[in-house]
Short mmCIF file of C-alpha atoms and ligand atoms in Angstrom, two decimals:
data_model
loop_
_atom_site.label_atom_id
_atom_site.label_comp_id
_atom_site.label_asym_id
_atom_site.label_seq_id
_atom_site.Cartn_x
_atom_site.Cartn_y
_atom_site.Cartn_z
CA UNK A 27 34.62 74.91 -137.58
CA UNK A 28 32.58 72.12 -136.29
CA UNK A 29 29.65 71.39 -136.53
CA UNK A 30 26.20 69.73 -135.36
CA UNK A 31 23.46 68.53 -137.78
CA UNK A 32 19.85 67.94 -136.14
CA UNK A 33 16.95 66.64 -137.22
CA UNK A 34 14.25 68.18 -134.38
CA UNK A 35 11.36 65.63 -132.81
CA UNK A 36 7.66 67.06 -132.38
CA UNK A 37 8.56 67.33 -129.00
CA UNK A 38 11.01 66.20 -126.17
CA UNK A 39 10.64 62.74 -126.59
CA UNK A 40 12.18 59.61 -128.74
CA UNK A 41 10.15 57.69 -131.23
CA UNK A 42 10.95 53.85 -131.37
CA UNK A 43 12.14 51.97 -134.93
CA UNK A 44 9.05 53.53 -137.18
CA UNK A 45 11.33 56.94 -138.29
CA UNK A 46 12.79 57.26 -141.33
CA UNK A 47 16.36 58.35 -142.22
CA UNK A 48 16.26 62.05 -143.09
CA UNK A 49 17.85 62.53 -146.33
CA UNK A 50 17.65 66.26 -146.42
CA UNK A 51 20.54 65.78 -143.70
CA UNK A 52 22.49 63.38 -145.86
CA UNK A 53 22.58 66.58 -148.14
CA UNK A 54 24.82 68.31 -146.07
CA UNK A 55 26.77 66.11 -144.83
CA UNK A 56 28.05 65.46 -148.05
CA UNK A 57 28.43 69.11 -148.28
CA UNK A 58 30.58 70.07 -145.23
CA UNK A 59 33.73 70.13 -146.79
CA UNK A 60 36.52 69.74 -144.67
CA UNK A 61 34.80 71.10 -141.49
CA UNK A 62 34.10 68.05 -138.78
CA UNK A 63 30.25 67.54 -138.00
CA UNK A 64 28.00 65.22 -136.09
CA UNK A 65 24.64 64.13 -136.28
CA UNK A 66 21.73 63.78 -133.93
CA UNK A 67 18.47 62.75 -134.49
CA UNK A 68 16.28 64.39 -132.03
CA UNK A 69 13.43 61.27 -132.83
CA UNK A 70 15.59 58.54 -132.31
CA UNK A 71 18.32 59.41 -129.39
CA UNK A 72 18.62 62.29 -126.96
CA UNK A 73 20.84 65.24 -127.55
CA UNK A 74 23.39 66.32 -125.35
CA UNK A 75 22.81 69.22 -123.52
CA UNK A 76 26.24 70.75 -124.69
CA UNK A 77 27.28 70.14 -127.51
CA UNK A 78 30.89 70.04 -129.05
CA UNK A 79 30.48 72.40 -132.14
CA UNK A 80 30.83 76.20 -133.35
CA UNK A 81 27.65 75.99 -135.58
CA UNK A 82 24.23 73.96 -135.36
CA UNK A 83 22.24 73.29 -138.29
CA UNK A 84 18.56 72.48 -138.18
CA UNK A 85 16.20 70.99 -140.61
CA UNK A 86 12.94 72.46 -139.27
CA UNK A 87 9.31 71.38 -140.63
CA UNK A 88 6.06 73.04 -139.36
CA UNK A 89 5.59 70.63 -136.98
CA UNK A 90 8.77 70.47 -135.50
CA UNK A 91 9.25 74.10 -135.26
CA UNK A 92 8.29 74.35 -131.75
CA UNK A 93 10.62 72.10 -130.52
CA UNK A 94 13.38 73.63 -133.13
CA UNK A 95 13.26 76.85 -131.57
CA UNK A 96 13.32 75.66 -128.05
CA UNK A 97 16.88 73.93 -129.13
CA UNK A 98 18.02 76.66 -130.93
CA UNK A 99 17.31 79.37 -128.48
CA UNK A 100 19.49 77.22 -125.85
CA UNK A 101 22.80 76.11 -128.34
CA UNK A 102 22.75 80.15 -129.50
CA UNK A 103 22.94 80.80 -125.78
CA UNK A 104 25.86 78.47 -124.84
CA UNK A 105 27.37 81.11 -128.18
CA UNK A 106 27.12 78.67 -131.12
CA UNK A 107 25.83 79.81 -134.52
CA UNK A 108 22.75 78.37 -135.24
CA UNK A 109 21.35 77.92 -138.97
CA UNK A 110 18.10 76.96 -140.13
CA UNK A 111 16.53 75.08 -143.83
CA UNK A 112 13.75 73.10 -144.67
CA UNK A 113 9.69 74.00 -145.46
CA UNK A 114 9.20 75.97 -142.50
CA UNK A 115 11.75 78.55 -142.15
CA UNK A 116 11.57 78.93 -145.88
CA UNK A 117 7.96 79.74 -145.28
CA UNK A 118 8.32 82.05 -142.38
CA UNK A 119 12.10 83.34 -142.24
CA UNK A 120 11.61 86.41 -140.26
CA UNK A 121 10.15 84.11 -137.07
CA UNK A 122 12.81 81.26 -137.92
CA UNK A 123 15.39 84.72 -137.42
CA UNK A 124 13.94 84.85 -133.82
CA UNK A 125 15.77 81.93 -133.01
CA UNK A 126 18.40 81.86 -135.69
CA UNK A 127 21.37 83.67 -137.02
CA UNK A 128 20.73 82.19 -140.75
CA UNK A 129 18.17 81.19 -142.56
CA UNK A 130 18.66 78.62 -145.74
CA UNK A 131 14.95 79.00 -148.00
CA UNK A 132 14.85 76.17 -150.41
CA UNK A 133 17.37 73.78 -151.50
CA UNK A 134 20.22 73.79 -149.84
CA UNK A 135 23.21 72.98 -151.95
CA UNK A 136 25.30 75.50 -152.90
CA UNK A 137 23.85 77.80 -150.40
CA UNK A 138 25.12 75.43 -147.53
CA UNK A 139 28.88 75.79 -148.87
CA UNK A 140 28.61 79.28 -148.52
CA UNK A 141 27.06 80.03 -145.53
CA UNK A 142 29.77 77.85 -144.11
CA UNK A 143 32.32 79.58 -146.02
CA UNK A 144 30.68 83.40 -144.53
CA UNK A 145 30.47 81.81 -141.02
CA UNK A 146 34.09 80.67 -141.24
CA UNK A 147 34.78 84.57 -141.63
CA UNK A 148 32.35 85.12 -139.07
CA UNK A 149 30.26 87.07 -141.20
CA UNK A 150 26.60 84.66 -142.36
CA UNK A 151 24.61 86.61 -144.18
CA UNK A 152 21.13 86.49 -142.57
CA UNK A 153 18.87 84.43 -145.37
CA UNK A 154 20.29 82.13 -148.17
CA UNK A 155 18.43 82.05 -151.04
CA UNK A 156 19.08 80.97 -154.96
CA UNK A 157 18.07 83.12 -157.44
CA UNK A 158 16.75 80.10 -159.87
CA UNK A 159 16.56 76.81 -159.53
CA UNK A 160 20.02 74.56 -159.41
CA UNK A 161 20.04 71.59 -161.19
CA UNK A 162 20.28 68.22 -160.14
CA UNK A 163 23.18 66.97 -161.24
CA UNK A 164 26.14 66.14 -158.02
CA UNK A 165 23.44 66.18 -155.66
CA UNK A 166 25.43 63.30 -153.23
CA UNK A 167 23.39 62.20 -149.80
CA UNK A 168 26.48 60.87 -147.27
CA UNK A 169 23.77 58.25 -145.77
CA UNK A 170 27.06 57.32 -143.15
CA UNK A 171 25.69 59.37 -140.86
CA UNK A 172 22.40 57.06 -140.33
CA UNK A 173 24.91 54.25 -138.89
CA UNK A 174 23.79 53.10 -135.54
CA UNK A 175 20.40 54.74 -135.40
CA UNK A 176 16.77 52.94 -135.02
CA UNK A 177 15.14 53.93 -138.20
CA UNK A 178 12.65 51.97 -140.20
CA UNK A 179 14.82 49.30 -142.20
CA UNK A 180 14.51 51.01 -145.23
CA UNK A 181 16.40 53.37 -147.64
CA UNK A 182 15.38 56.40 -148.71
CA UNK A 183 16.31 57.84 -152.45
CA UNK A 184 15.71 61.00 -154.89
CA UNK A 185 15.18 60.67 -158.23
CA UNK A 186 13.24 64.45 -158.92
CA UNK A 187 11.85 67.59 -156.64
CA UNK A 188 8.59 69.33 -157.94
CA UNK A 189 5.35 68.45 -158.98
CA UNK A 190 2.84 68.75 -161.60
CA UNK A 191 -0.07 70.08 -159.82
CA UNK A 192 -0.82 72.29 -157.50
CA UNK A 193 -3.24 71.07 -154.31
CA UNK A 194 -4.52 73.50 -152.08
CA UNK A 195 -3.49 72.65 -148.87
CA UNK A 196 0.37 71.46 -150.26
CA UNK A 197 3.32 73.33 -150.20
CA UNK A 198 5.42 71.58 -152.08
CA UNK A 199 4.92 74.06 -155.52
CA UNK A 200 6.26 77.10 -153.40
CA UNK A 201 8.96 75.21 -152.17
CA UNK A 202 10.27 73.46 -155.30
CA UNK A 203 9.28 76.13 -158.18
CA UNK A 204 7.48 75.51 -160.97
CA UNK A 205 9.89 73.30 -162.74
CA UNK A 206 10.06 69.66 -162.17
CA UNK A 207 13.99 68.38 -161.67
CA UNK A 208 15.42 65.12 -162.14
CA UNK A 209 19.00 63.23 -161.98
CA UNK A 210 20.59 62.21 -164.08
CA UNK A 211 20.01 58.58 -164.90
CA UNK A 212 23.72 57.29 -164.68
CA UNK A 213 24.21 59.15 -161.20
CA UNK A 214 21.03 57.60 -160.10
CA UNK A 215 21.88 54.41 -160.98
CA UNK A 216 24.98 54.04 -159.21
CA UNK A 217 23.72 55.46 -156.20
CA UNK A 218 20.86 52.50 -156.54
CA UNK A 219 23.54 49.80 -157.07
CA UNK A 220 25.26 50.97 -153.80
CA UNK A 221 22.65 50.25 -151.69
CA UNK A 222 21.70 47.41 -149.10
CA UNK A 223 19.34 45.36 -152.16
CA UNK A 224 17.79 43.52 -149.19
CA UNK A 225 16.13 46.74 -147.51
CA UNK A 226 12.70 48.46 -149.09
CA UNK A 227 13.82 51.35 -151.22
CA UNK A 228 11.50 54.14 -150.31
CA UNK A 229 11.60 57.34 -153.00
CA UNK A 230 10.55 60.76 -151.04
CA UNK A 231 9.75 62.39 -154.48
CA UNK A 232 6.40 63.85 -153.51
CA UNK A 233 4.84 62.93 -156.50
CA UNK A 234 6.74 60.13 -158.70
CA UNK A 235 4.66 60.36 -161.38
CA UNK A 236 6.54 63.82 -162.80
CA UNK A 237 4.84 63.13 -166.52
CA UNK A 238 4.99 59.74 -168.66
CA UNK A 239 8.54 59.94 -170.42
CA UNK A 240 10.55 60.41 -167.22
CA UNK A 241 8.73 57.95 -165.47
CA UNK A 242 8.96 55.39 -168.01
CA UNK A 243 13.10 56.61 -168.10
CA UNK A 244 13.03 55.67 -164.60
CA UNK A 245 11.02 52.65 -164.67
CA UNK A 246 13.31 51.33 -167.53
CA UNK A 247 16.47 52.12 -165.28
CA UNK A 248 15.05 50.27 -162.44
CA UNK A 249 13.84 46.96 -164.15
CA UNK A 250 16.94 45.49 -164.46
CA UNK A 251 17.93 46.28 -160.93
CA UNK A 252 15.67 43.76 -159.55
CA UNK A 253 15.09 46.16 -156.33
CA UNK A 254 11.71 46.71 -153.94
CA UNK A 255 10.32 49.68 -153.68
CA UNK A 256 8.04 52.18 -152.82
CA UNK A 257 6.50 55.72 -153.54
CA UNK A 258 4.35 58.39 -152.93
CA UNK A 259 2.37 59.00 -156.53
CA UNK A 260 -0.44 60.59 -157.81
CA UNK A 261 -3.81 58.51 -158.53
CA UNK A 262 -3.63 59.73 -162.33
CA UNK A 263 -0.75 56.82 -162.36
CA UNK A 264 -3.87 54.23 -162.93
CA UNK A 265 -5.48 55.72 -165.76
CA UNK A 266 -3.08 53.40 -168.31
CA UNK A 267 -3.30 49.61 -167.17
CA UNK A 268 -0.15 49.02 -169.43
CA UNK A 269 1.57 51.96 -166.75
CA UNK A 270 0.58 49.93 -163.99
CA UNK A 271 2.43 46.67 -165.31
CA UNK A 272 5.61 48.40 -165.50
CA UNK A 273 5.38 49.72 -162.22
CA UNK A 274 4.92 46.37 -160.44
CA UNK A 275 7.97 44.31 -163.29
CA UNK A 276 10.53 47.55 -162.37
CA UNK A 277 9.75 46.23 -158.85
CA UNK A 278 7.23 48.91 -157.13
CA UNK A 279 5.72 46.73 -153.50
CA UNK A 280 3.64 50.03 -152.20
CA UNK A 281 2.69 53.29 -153.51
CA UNK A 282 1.22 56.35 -151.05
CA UNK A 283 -1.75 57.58 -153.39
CA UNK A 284 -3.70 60.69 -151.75
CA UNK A 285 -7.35 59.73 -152.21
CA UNK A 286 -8.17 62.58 -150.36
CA UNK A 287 -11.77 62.76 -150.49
CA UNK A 288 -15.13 60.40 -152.09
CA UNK A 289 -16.72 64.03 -152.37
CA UNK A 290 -16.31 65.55 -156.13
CA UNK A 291 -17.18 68.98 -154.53
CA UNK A 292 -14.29 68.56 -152.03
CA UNK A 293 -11.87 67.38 -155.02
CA UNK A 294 -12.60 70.96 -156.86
CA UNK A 295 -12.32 73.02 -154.16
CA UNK A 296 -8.74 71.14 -153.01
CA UNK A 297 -7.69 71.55 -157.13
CA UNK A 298 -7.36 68.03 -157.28
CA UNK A 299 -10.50 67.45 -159.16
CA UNK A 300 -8.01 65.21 -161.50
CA UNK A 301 -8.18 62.33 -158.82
CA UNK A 302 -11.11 60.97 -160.54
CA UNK A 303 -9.35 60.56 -164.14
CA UNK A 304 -8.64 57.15 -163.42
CA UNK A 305 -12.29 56.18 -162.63
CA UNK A 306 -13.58 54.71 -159.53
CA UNK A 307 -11.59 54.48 -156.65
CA UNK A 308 -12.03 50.73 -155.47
CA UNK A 309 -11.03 49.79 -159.21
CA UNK A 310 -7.82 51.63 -158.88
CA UNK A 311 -7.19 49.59 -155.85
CA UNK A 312 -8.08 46.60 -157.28
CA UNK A 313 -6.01 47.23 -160.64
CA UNK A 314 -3.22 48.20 -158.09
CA UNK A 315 -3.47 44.85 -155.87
CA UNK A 316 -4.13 42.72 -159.11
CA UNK A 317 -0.14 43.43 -159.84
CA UNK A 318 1.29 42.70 -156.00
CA UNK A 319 1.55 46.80 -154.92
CA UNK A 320 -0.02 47.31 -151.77
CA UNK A 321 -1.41 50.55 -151.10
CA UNK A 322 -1.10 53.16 -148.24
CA UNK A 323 -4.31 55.96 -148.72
CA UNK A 324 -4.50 59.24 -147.49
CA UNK A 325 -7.59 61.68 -146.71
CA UNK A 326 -8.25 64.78 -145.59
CA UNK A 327 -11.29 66.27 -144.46
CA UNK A 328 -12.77 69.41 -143.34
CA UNK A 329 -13.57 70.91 -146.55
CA UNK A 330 -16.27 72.80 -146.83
CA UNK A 331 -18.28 69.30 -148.28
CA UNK A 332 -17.51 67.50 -145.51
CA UNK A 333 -19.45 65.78 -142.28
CA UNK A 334 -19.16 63.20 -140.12
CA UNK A 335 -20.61 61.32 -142.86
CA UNK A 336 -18.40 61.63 -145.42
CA UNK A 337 -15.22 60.91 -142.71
CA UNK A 338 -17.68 57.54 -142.12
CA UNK A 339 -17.74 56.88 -145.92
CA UNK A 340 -14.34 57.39 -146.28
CA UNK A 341 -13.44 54.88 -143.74
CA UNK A 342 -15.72 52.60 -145.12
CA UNK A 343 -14.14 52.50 -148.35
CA UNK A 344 -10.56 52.44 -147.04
CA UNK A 345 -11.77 48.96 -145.53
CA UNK A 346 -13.79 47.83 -148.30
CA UNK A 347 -10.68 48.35 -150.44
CA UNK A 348 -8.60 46.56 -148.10
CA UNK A 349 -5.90 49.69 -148.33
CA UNK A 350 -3.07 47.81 -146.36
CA UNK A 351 -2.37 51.37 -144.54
CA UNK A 352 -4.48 54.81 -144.30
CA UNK A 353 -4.43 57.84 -142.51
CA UNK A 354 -7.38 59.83 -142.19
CA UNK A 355 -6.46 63.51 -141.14
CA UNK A 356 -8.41 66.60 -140.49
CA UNK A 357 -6.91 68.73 -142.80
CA UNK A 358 -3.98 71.08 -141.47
CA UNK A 359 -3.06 74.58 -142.69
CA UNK A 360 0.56 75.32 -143.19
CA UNK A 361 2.46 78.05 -143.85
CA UNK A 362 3.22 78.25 -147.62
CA UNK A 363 0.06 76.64 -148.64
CA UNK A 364 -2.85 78.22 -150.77
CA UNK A 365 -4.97 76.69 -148.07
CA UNK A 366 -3.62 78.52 -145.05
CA UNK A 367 -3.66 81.86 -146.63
CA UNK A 368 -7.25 81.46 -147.28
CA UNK A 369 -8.52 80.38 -144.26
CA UNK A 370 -6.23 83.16 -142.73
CA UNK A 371 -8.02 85.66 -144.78
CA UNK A 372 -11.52 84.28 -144.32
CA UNK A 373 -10.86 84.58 -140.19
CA UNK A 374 -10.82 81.11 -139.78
CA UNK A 375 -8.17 79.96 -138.58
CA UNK A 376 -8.28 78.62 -134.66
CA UNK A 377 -5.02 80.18 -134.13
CA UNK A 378 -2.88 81.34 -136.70
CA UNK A 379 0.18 80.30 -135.25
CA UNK A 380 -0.82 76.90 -133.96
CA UNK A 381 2.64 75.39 -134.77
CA UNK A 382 4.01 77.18 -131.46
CA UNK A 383 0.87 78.06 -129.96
CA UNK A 384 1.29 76.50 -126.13
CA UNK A 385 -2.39 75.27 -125.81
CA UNK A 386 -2.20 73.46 -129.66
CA UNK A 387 -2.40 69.71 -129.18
CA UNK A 388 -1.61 67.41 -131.86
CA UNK A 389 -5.10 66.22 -133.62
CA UNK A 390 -6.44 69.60 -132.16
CA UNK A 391 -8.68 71.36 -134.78
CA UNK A 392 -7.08 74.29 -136.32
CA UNK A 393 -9.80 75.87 -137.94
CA UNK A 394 -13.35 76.43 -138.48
CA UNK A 395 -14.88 73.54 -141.28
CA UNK A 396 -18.55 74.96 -142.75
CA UNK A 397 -20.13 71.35 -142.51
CA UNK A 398 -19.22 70.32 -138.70
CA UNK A 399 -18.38 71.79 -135.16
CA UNK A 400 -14.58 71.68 -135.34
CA UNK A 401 -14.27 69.35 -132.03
CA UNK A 402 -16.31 66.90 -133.97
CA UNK A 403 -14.19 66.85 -137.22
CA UNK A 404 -11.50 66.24 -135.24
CA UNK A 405 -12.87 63.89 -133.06
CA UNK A 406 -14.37 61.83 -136.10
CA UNK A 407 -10.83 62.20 -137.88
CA UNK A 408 -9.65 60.55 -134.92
CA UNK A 409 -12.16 57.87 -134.43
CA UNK A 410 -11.50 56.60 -138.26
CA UNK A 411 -7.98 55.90 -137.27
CA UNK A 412 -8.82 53.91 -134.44
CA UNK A 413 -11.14 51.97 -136.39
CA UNK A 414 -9.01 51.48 -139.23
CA UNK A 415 -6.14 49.55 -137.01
CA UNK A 416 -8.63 47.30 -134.62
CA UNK A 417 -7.39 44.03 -134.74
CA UNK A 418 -10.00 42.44 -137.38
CA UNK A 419 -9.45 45.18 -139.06
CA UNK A 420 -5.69 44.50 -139.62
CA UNK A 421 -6.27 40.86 -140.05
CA UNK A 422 -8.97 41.27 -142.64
CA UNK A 423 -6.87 43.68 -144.70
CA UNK A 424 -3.52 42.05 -144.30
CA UNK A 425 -4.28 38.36 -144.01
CA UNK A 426 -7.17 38.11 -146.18
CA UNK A 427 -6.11 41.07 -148.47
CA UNK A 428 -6.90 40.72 -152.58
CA UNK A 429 -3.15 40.67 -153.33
CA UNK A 430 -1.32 37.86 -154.88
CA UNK A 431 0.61 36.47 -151.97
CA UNK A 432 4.13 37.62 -151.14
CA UNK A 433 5.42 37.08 -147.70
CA UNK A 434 7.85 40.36 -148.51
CA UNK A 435 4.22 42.25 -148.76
CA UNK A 436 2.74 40.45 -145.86
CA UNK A 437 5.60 41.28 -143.38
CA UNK A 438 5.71 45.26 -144.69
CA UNK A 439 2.09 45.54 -144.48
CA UNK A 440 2.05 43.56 -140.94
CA UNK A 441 4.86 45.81 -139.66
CA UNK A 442 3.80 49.00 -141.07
CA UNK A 443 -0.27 48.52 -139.63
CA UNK A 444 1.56 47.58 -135.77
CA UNK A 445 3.38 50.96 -136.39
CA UNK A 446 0.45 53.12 -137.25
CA UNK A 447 -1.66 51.49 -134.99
CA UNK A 448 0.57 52.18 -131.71
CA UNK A 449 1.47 55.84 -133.50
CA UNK A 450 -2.45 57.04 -133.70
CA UNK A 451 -2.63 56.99 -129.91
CA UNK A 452 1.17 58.02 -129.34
CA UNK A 453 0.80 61.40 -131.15
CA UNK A 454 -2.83 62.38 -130.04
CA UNK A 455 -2.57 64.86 -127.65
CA UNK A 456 0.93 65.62 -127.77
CA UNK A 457 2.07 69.21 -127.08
CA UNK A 458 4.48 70.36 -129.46
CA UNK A 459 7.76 71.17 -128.35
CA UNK A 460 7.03 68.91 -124.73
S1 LIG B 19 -0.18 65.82 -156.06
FE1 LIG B 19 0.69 65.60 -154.00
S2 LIG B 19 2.71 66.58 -154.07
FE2 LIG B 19 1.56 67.26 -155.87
S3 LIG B 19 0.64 69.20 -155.26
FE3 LIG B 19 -0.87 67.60 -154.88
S4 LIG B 19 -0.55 66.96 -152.74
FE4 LIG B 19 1.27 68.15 -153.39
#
């Protein structure tokens, strides 16, 4: 049987150089046995309009759905089998089963084997699904099939899935369990030791930070690697300054820390109230430059705190702090999220199903926020971005930042503003699935 792997775009179009590697496609590559497969990358090269292969596999995210179903519902006509995994379709099987024959929910290993192995027989069941939660240990990414491809010059790693807490507006509990899973150390360390030392390790774990031992295991396993990396991990990281050192000597460059909101009010209402355990926010990013790790902060607004005024204060800290990146985003329902169900249930959503609603634009509001029209959340989500990446902006952060100089931190943090500054006006206004 052979078959096709694809990563789906927001749309019909390619992205240039700032997309990263998908590793949840590594995962089954390294999984397909002795069946033949390719790989396509929807983001970064075209797909042909026929392909050579009996069964097409699809790693769909809300975003991407759109265009995910448009694909699909043209491969299953040409007769191929087409299988679907990843947050959305575990979310939403029954409308991923519109446009699919299968339906993976959750991680895929083990289930992958077997669906191939039942659509070998020609008989896939119609939804894959573990009954617990598999461990970590053997999970292999075959990171071949990235050869060739304009991605970000970076590699991407796993060390756990899970995380501690439970925002509103995240799906990542529903999706992972309630158990937080690591590797094992010696399997992660090999896999480290294989890779290309010059590149920026990035970890996808969506919160790094899984509790003190096992980061302090990991840290300890990555010291004497002498690698650069970078994370996505929660704010409570800066509470210890002794945590902080080790994160910068095991050889941590950036971390992604979800700021989220200056509003208290906001913070309870999102269940992240615990942002502010670590005190103020421009001391965490001082403590954070102080030891060489530049910062990328995220916020969300639209909460039922928010106005234009507190999407203005926001932005005015992000430059105060000299954050080398930001996004500031009006906050998006999706499937699987505490968030969407409520806003479902309190009438407010825009349209329900924006994520394949023809008339949704990217950056378009999706819902009705209590402190401002929604045009004008969206508009002033919008308008922080743009301000964020003017030029003096850029050079006042970057060039004249508070870090400890490091030309590996001034090229990132050069490259990476360039990228988000061209990518806020690429993907506003973009019909999904076009
Ligand atoms: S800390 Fe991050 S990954 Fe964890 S639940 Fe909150 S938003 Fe999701």
């Amino acid at each position: 049987m052979k078959i096709a792997l694809i990563c789906p775009n927001l749309g019909n179009y390619r992205r240039s150089s700032d997309a990263m590697p998908p590793l949840a496609m590594a995962v089954l590559a390294a999984r397909c046995g002795q069946h033949p497969y390719v790989f396509y990358d929807d983001r970064v090269e075209t797909i042909p309009e026929s392909l050579d292969a009996d069964l097409v596999a699809l790693s769909v995210e809300t975003f991407t759905a759109h265009r995910a179903y448009q694909l699909a519902d043209a491969f299953r006509h040409e007769g191929k089998i087409v299988v679907m995994g990843g947050y959305h379709p575990t979310f939403l099987p029954e409308e991923a089963l519109q446009h699919a024959d299968a339906v993976v929910r959750g991680d895929a290993e083990g289930l992958w084997e077997q669906l191939l192995l039942d659509a070998g027989r020609g008989k896939p069941r119609r939804v894959y699904q573990n009954a617990g939660l598999p461990g970590l240990a053997g999970v292999r990414f075959e990171r071949g099939i990235f050869a060739g491809k304009r991605y970000a010059p970076m590699e991407l790693v796993q060390y756990g899935r899970g995380c501690r807490f439970v925002c509103d507006f995240c799906s990542i509990h529903r999706f992972y369990g309630n158990e937080l899973r690591m590797r094992p150390a010696d399997e992660l360390r090999a896999e480290l030791q294989s890779l290309d030392r010059k590149r920026l390790l990035f970890f996808v774990d969506d919160n790094l930070f899984s509790g003190e031992a096992s980061l302090q295991a990991l840290l300890a396993l990555l010291r004497p690697l002498k690698l650069r990396w970078a994370c996505q991990i929660s704010i409570d990281v800066a509470r210890e300054p002794a945590l902080l050192d080790q994160l910068a000597e095991a050889g941590c460059r950036y971390v992604l820390i979800g700021f989220e909101s200056l509003e208290p009010a906001n913070l309870r209402q999102m269940k992240k109230r615990w942002n502010h355990v670590s005190g103020d926010y421009l001391r965490v990013a001082r403590n954070l430059h102080q030891r060489g790790i530049g910062i990328y902060g995220t916020f969300v607004f639209g909460y039922d705190h928010d106005t234009p005024d507190t999407i203005r204060r926001s932005l005015d800290f992000a430059l105060e702090a000299r954050l080398e990146i930001a996004n500031f985003n009006p906050l998006t329902p999706t499937p699987g999220s505490l968030l969407y169900e409520r806003l479902r249930d309190e009438h407010r959503l825009l349209s329900p199903h924006w994520w394949i609603d023809p008339q949704y634009r990217y950056g378009d509001p999706i819902f009705i926020p209590r402190g401002m029209p929604a045009d004008t959340l969206a508009q002033a989500c919008f308008e922080a971005k743009k301000q964020f990446y003017v030029w003096s902006s850029i050079t006042r952060r970057v060039l004249l930042g508070d870090q400890p100089f490091s030309w590996f931190n001034l090229l990132t943090a050069s490259t990476a503003n360039l990228i988000s500054r061209r990518e806020v006006y690429r993907k506003q206004g973009r019909v999904l699935g076009a």
